[in-house]
Coordinates of C-alpha atoms in Angstrom, one line a residue:
X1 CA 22.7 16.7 -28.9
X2 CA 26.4 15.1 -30.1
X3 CA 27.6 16.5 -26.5
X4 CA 24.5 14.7 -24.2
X5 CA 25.5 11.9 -26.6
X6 CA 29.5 11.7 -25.6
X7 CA 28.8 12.1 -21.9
X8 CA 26.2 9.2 -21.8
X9 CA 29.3 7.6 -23.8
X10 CA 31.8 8.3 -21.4
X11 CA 29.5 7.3 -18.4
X12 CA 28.8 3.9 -19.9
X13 CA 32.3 3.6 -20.7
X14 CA 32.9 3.8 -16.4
X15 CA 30.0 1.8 -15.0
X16 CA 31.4 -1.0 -17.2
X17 CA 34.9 -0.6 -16.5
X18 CA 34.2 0.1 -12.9
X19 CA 32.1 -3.1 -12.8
X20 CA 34.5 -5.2 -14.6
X21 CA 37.3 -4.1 -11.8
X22 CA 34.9 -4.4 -8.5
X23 CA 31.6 -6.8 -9.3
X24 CA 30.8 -5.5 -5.7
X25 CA 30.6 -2.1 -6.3
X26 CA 28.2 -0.8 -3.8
X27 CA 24.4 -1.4 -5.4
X28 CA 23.7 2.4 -5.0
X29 CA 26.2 3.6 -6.9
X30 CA 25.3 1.6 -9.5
X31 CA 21.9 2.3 -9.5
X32 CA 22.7 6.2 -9.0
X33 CA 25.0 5.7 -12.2
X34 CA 22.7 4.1 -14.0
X35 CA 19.7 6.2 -13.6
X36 CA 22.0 9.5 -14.8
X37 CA 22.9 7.7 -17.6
X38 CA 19.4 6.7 -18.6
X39 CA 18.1 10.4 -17.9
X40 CA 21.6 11.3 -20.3
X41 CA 19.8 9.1 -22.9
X42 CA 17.3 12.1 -23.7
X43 CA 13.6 12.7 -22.9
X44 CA 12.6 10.4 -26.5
X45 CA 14.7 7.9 -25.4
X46 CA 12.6 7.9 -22.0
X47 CA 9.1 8.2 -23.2
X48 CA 9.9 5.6 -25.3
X49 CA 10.7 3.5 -22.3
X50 CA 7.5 4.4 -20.7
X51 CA 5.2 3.1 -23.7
X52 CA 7.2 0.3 -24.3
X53 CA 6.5 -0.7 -21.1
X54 CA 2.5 0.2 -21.0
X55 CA 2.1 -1.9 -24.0
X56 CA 3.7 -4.8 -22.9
X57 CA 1.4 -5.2 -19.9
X58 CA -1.7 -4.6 -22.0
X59 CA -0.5 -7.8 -23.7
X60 CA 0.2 -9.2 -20.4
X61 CA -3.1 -8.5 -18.4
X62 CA -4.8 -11.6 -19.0
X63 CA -8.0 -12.7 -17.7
X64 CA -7.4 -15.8 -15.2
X65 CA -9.0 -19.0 -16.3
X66 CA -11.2 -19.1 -13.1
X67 CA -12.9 -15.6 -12.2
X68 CA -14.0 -14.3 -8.3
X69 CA -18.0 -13.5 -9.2
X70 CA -18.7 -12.7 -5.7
X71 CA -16.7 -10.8 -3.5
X72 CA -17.1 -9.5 0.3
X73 CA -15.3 -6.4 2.2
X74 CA -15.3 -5.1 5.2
X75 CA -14.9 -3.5 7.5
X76 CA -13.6 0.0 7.8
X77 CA -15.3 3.1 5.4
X78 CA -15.7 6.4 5.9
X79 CA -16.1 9.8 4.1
X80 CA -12.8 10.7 3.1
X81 CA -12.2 14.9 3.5
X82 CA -9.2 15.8 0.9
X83 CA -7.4 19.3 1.5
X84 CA -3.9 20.9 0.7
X85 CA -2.3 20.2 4.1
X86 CA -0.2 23.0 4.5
X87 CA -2.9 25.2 3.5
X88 CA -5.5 24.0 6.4
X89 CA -2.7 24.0 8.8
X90 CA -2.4 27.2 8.3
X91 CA -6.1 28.1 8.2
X92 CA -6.1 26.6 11.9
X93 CA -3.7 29.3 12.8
X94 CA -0.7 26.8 12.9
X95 CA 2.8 28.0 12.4
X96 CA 5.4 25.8 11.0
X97 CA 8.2 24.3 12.8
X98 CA 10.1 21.1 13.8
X99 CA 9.0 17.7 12.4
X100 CA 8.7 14.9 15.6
X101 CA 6.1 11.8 15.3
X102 CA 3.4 11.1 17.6
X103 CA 1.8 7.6 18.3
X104 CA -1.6 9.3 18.7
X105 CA -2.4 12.9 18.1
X106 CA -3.9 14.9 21.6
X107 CA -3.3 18.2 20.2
X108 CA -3.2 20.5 16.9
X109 CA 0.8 20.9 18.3
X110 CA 0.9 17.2 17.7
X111 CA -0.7 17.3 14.5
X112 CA 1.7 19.9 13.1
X113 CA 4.6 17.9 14.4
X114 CA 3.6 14.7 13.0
X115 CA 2.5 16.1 9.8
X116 CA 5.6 18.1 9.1
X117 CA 7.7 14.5 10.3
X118 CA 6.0 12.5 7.2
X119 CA 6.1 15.6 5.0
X120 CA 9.6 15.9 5.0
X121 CA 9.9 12.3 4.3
X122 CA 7.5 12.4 1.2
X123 CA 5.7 9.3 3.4
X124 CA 2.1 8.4 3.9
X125 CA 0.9 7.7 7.7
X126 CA -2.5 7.4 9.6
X127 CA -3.0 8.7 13.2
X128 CA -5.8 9.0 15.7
X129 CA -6.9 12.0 17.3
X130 CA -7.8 11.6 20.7
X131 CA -9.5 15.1 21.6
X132 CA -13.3 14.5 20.1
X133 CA -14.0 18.3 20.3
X134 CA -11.0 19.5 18.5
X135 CA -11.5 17.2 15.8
X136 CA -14.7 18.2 15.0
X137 CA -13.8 21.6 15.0
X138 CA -10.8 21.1 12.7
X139 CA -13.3 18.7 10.5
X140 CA -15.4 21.3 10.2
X141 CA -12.6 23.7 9.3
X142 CA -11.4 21.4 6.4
X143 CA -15.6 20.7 4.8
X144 CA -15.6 24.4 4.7
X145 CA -12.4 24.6 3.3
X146 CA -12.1 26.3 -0.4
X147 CA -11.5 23.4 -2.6
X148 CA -12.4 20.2 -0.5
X149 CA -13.7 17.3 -1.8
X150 CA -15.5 14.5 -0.8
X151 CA -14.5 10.6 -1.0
X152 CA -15.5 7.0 -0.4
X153 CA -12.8 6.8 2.3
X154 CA -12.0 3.5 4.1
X155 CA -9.7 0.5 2.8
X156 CA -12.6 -1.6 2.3
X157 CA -15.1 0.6 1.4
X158 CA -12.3 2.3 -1.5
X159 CA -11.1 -1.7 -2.4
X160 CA -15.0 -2.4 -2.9
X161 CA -15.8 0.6 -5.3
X162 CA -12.8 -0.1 -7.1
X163 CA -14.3 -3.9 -7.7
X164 CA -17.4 -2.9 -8.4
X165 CA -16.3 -0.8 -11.4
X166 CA -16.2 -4.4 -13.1
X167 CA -19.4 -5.2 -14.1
X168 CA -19.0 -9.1 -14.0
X169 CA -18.3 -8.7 -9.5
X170 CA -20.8 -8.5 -7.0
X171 CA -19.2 -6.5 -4.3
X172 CA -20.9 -6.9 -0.1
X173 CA -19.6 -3.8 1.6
X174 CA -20.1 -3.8 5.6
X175 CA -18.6 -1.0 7.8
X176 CA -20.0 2.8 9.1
X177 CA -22.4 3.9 6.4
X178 CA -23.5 7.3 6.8
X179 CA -25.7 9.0 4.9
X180 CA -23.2 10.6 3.0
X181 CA -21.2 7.4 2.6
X182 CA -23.9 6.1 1.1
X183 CA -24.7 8.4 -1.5
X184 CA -21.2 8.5 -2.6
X185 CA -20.8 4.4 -3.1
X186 CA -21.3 3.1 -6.5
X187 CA -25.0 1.5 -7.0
X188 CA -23.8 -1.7 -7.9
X189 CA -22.4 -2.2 -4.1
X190 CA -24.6 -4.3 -1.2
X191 CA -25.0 -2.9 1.6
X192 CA -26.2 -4.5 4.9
X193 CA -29.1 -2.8 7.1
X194 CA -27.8 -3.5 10.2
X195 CA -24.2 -1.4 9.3
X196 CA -26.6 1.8 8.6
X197 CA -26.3 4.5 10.7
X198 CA -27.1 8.0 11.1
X199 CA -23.6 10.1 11.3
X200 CA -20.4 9.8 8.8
X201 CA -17.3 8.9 10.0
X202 CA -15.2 11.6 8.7
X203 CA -11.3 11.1 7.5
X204 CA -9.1 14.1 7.3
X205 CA -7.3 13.9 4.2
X206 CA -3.7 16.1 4.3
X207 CA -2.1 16.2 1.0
X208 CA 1.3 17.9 -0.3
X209 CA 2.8 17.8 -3.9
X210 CA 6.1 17.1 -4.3
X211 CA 8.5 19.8 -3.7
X212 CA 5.9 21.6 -1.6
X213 CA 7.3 24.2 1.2
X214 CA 5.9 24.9 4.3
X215 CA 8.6 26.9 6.3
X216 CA 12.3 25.1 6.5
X217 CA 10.0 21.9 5.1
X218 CA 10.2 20.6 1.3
X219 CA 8.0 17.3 0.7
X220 CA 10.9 15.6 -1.4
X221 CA 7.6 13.4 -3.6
X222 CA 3.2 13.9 -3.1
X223 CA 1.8 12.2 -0.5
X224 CA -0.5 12.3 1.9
X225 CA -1.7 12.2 5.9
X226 CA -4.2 11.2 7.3
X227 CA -5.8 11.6 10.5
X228 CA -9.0 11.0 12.2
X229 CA -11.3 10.4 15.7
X230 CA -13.4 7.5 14.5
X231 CA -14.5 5.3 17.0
X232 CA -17.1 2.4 15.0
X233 CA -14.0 2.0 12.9
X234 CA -11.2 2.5 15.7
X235 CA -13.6 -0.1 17.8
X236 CA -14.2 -2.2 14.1
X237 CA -17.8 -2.6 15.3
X238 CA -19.2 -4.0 12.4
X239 CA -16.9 -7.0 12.2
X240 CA -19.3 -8.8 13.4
X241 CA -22.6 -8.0 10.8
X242 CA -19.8 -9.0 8.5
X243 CA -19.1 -12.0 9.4
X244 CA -23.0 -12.9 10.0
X245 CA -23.8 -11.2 6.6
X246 CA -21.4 -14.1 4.6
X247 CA -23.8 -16.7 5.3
X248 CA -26.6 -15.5 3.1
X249 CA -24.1 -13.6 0.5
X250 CA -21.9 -16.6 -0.3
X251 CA -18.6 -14.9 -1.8
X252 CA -16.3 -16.6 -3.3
X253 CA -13.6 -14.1 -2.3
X254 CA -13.1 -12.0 1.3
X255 CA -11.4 -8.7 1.5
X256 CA -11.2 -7.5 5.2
X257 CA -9.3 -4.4 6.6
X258 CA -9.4 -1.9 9.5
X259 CA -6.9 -3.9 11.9
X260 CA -4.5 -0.7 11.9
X261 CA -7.4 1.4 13.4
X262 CA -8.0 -0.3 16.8
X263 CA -4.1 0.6 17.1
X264 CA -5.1 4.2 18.5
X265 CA -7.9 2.6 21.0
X266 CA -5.2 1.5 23.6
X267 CA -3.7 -2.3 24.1
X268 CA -6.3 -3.7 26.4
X269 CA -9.3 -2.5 23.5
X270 CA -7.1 -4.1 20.7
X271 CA -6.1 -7.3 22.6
X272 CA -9.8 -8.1 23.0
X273 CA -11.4 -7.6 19.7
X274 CA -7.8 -8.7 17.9
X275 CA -8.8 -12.2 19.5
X276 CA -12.1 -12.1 18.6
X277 CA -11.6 -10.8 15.1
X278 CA -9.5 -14.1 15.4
X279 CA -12.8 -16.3 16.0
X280 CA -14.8 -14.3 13.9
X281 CA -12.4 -15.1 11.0
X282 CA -12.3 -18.5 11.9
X283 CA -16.4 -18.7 11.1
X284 CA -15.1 -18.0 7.2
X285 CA -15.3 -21.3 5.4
X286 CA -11.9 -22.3 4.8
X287 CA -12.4 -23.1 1.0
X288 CA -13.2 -19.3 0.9
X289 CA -9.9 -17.2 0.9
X290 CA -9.1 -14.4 2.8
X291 CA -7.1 -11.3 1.7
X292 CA -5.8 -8.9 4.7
X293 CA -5.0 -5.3 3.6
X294 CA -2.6 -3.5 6.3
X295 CA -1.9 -0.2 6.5
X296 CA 0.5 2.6 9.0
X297 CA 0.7 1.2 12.2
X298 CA 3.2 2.4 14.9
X299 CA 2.8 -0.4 18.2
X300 CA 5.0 -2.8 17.5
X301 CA 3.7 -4.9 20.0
X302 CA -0.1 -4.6 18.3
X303 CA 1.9 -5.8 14.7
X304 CA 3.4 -8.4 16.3
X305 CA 0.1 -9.5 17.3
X306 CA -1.2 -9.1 13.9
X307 CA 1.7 -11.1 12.7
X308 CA 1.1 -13.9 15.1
X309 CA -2.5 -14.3 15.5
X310 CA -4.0 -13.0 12.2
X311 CA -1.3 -13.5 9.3
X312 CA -1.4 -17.3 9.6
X313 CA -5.0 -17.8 9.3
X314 CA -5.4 -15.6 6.1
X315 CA -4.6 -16.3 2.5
X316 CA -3.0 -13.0 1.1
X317 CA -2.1 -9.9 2.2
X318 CA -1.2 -6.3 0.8
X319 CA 1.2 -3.9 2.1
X320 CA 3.5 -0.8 1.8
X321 CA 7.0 -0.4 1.8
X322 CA 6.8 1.0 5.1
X323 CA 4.4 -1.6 6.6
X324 CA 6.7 -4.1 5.3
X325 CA 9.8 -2.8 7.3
X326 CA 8.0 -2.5 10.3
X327 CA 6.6 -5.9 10.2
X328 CA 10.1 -6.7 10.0
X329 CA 10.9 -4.6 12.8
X330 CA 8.1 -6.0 15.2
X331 CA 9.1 -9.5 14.7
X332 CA 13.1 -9.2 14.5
X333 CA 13.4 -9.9 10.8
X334 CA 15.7 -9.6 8.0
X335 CA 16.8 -5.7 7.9
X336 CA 14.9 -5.0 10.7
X337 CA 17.8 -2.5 12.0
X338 CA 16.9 -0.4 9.3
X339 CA 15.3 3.0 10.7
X340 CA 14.1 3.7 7.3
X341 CA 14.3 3.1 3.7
X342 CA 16.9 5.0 2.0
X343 CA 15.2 6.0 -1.0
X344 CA 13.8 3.5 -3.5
X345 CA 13.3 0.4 -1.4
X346 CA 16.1 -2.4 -2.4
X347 CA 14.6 -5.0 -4.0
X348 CA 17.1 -7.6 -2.7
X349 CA 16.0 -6.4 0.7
X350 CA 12.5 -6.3 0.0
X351 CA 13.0 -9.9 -1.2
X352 CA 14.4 -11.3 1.9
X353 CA 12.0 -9.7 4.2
X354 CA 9.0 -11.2 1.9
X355 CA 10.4 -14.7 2.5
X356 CA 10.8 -14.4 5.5
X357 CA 6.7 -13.2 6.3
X358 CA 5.8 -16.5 3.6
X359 CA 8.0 -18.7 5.6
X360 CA 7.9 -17.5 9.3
X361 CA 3.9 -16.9 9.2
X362 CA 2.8 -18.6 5.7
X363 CA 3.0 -21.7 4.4
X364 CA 6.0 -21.8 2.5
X365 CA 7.9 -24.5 5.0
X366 CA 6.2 -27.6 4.3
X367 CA 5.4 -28.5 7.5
X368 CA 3.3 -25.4 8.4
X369 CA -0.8 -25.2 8.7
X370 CA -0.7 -21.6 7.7
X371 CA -3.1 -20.4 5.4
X372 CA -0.7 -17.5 4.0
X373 CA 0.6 -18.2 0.3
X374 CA 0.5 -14.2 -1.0
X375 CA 1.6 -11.3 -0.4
X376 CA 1.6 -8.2 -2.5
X377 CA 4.1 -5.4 -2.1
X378 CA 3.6 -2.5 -3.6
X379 CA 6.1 1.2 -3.2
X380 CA 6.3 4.1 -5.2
X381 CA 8.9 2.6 -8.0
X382 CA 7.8 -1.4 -8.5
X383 CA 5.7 -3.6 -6.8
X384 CA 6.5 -7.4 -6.0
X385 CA 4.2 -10.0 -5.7
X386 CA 5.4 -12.8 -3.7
X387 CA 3.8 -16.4 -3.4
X388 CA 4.0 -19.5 -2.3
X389 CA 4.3 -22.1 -5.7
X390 CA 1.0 -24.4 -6.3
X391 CA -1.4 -22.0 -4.8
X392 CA -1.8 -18.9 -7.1
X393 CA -1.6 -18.4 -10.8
X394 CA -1.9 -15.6 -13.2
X395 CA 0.3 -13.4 -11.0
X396 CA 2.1 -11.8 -14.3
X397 CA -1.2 -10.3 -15.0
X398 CA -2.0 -9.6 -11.3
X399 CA 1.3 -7.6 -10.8
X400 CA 0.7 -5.5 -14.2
X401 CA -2.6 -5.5 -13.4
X402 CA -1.6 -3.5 -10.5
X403 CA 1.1 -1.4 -11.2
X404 CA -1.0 0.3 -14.5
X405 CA -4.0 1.4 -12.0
X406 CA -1.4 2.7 -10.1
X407 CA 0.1 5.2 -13.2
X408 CA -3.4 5.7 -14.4
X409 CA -5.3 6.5 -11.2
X410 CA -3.0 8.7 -9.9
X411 CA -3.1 10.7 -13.2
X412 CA -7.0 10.5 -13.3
X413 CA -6.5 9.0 -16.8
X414 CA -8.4 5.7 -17.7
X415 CA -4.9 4.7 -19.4
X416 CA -1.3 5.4 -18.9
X417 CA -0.5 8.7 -20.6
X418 CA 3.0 8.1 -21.4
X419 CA 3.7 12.0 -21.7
X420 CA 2.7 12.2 -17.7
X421 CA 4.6 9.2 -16.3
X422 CA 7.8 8.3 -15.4
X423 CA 9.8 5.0 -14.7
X424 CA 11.9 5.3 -11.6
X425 CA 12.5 1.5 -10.7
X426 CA 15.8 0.0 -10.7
X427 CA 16.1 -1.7 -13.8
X428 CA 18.9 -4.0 -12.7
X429 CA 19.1 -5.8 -9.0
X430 CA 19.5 -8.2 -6.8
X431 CA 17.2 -10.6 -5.8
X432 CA 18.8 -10.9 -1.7
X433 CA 20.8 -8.7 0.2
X434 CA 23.0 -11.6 1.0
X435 CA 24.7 -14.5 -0.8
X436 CA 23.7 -16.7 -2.5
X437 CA 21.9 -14.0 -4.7
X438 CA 21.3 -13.3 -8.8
X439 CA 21.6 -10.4 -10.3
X440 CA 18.6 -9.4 -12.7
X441 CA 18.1 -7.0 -15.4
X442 CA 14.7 -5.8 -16.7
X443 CA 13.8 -4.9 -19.8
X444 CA 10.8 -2.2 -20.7
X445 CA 9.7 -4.7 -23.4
X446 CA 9.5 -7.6 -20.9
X447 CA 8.4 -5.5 -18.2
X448 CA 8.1 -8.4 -15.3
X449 CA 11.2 -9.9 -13.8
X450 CA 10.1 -13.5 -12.0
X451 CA 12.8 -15.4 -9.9
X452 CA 11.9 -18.3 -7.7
X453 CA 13.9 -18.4 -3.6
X454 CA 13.1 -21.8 -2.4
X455 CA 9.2 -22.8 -3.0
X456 CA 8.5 -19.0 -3.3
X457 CA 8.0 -17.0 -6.4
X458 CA 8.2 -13.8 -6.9
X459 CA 7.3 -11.4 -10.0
X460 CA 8.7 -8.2 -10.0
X461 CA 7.3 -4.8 -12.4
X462 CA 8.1 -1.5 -12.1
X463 CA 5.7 1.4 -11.8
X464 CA 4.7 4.3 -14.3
X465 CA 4.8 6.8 -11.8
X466 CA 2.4 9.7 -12.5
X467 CA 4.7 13.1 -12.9
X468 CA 2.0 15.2 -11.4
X469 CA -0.5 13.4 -9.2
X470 CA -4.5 14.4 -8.8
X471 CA -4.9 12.3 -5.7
X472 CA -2.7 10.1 -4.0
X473 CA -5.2 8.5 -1.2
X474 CA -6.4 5.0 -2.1
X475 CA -3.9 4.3 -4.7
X476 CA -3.0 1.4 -2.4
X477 CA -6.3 -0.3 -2.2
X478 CA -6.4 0.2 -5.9
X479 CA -3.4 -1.9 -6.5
X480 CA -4.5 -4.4 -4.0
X481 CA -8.1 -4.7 -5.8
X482 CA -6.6 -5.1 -9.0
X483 CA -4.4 -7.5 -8.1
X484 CA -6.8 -9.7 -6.8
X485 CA -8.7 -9.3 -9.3
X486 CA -6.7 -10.6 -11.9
X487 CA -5.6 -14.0 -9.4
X488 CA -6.6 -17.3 -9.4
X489 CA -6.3 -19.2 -6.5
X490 CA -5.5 -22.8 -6.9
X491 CA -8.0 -25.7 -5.8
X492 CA -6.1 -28.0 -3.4

């Protein structure tokens, strides 16, 4: 014990005297040096971190003043099929190889090399199969597989179940509903007629653990992939019922999603319905706000189309660390040389490239008509949530809000365990890349760092991550959903 003691000692000792003799000592190595000496501090010494910080947000998830009572999603659901990746793949007779990505999938070769690409990463991504026939053999393949399970699969339908476990919401939910699909929502959830139909829309749920082998491959964290041939959601074909069904429900909140699937349908299918999902929208109310969940998308001309078209005329959106990048990427932001993230995202780079979406598509420059004041990040380590000042409040709560379902859920407990979790966010960053920028430390007992860039604030918490997950899909739309829940939007 004395001797872990003396090298954390000693290692404080040369962060500070290293610090002291370059203040711009490269944010990595500070962050690398910093996490050894935090793991150097002993396992009580973490743990104790880790409930520090899951009581503070139960003090800090507040109720907002003014509550959503009615909320409507749509538009993509499915049944979600969950199975060991590795293991299917190799119940299809697949042998393991080289990782390379693929913007659509026309073969199980395709699917091997795509799915070994992500794996190796530790990354989530969505693709669509082209081939009808081969998908519903390998769909087949992976019901009968021993240990599948069935989900609620779908942004919206998985963001609307999660609502509806609050007993105060009434939760619309409009997209594909199989019978199956149906069985499986929660009975709280309305459901149009006229978005009934006879089949499922099946999902094909690939999921590794971390550290998982297949071959020369090692997932370096759990994750998932997900691949499908679903045309009603690819095509987003009940858009439309949505839209009509708004009349009669009257929410007070909207939660759409599904944009990424018409990616996979070819640019003259998406340019059409992109537009009129763009008129459709535009039937909303505009005292009703409109939250936008995006998800894996590879055309960058299609995102930039998304960015253009559909970003200004919603009110929030949520998105991944990688989602983020590449909306960078499609629109020639800040960072957007980056090929990837190098680890844990950097905050100060996350930071710039959310200003950027607020002011380039939102309505942080004063003079803009945008309707986009929100957006909520959310990776693996933290989650940021980013918006423009006078339109949202209770975002301490929201952000906690989020980050706990995301420690929980993936644990399958119905509260953070703080024997299965772990705290991988930085605990000290930058809020910008560039100059002018300030440096910020968080403390586990005052778990949310908030910092203000121009008319834009943001409110930073790290995440409990779950040392072994039970299920990794729809921790996302989890976050998102709770988020929202816990925001009030401002009357202007």
């Amino acid at each position: 014990m004395w001797r872990r003691a003396m090298v954390a000692a000693v290692l404080a000792l040369i962060v500070g005297i290293w610090h002291r003799s370059d203040p711009e000592l490269p944010e990595r190595a500070v962050r690398y040096l910093s996490a050894s000496l935090r793991s150097l501090q002993g396992g009580a010494g973490t743990a104790a971190a880790e409930q520090t910080i899951a009581a503070a947000w139960e003090a800090l998830i507040t109720s907002p003043a003014k509550q959503w009572s009615r909320v409507a999603v749509g538009v993509n659901a499915c049944v979600d099929v969950v199975v060991s990746g590795v293991g299917l793949l190799q119940a299809l007779a697949v042998d393991p190889g080289a990782g390379q990505d693929h913007d659509v999938l026309r073969s199980k070769e395709d699917l091997k090399e795509t799915f070994i690409h992500y794996m190796e990463q530790g990354a989530a991504a969505e693709r669509f199969y082209s081939d009808k026939e081969t998908f519903q053999r390998i769909a087949r393949a992976a019901v009968e597989y021993p240990g599948a399970q069935l989900y609620v699969g779908g942004n919206a339908a998985l963001i609307g179940q999660k609502l509806a476990t609050h007993p105060h919401l009434t939760v619309l939910l409009c997209g594909p509903m199989g019978p199956k699909l149906h069985e499986l929502l929660d009975e709280q959830i309305v459901v149009p007629p006229e978005s009934l139909q006879e089949t499922d829309e099946f999902h094909l749920i690939l999921e590794y653990k971390a550290g998982e082998r297949w071959g020369s491959s090692v997932a370096p964290q759990a994750s998932r992939f997900i691949f499908s041939h679903d045309r009603a959601n690819g095509e987003m074909s009940a858009l439309e019922v949505f839209v009509a069904s708004l009349e009669d429900f009257q929410p007070d909140l909207v939660v759409l999603s599904g944009l990424h699937m018409m990616e996979g349908q070819g640019r003259q299918l998406w340019e059409q319905r992109l537009r009129e999902a763009v008129v459709a929208m535009s039937d909303i109310p505009n005292e009703v706000p409109i939250h936008l969940e995006l998800a894996s998308m590879t055309d960058k001309d299609y995102m930039n189309s998304i960015m253009q078209e559909v970003l200004p005329i919603v009110n929030s959106i949520g998105l991944n660390e990688q989602e983020l990048l590449f909306l960078s990427q499609a629109g020639s932001g800040p960072h957007s040389q980056l090929a990837a993230w190098d680890g844990v995202p950097d905050v100060g780079r996350v930071s710039d490239i959310l200003l950027w979406v607020l002011t380039q598509r939102g309505r942080a420059d004063a003079g803009s008509e945008a309707d986009l004041t929100r957006v909520h990040f959310h990776t693996l380590a933290y989650h940021i949530l980013a918006t423009v000042d006078g339109f949202w409040a209770n975002q301490v709560a929201a952000v906690s809000a989020g980050a706990r379902v995301a420690g929980s859920q993936a644990c399958g407990t119905q509260a953070i365990d703080a024997s299965r979790v772990v705290l991988k966010a930085p605990l000290e960053f930058y809020t910008s890349h560039a100059e002018p920028r300030e440096r910020v430390t968080l403390s586990p007992a005052e778990p949310v760092a908030v910092w203000r860039r121009e008319n834009v604030s943001f409110h930073l918490t790290p995440v409990l991550v779950c040392k072994h997950p039970l299920r990794t899909v729809g921790l996302g739309d989890a976050i998102s959903a709770e988020g929202l829940l816990y925001s009030e939007m401002i009357e202007q």
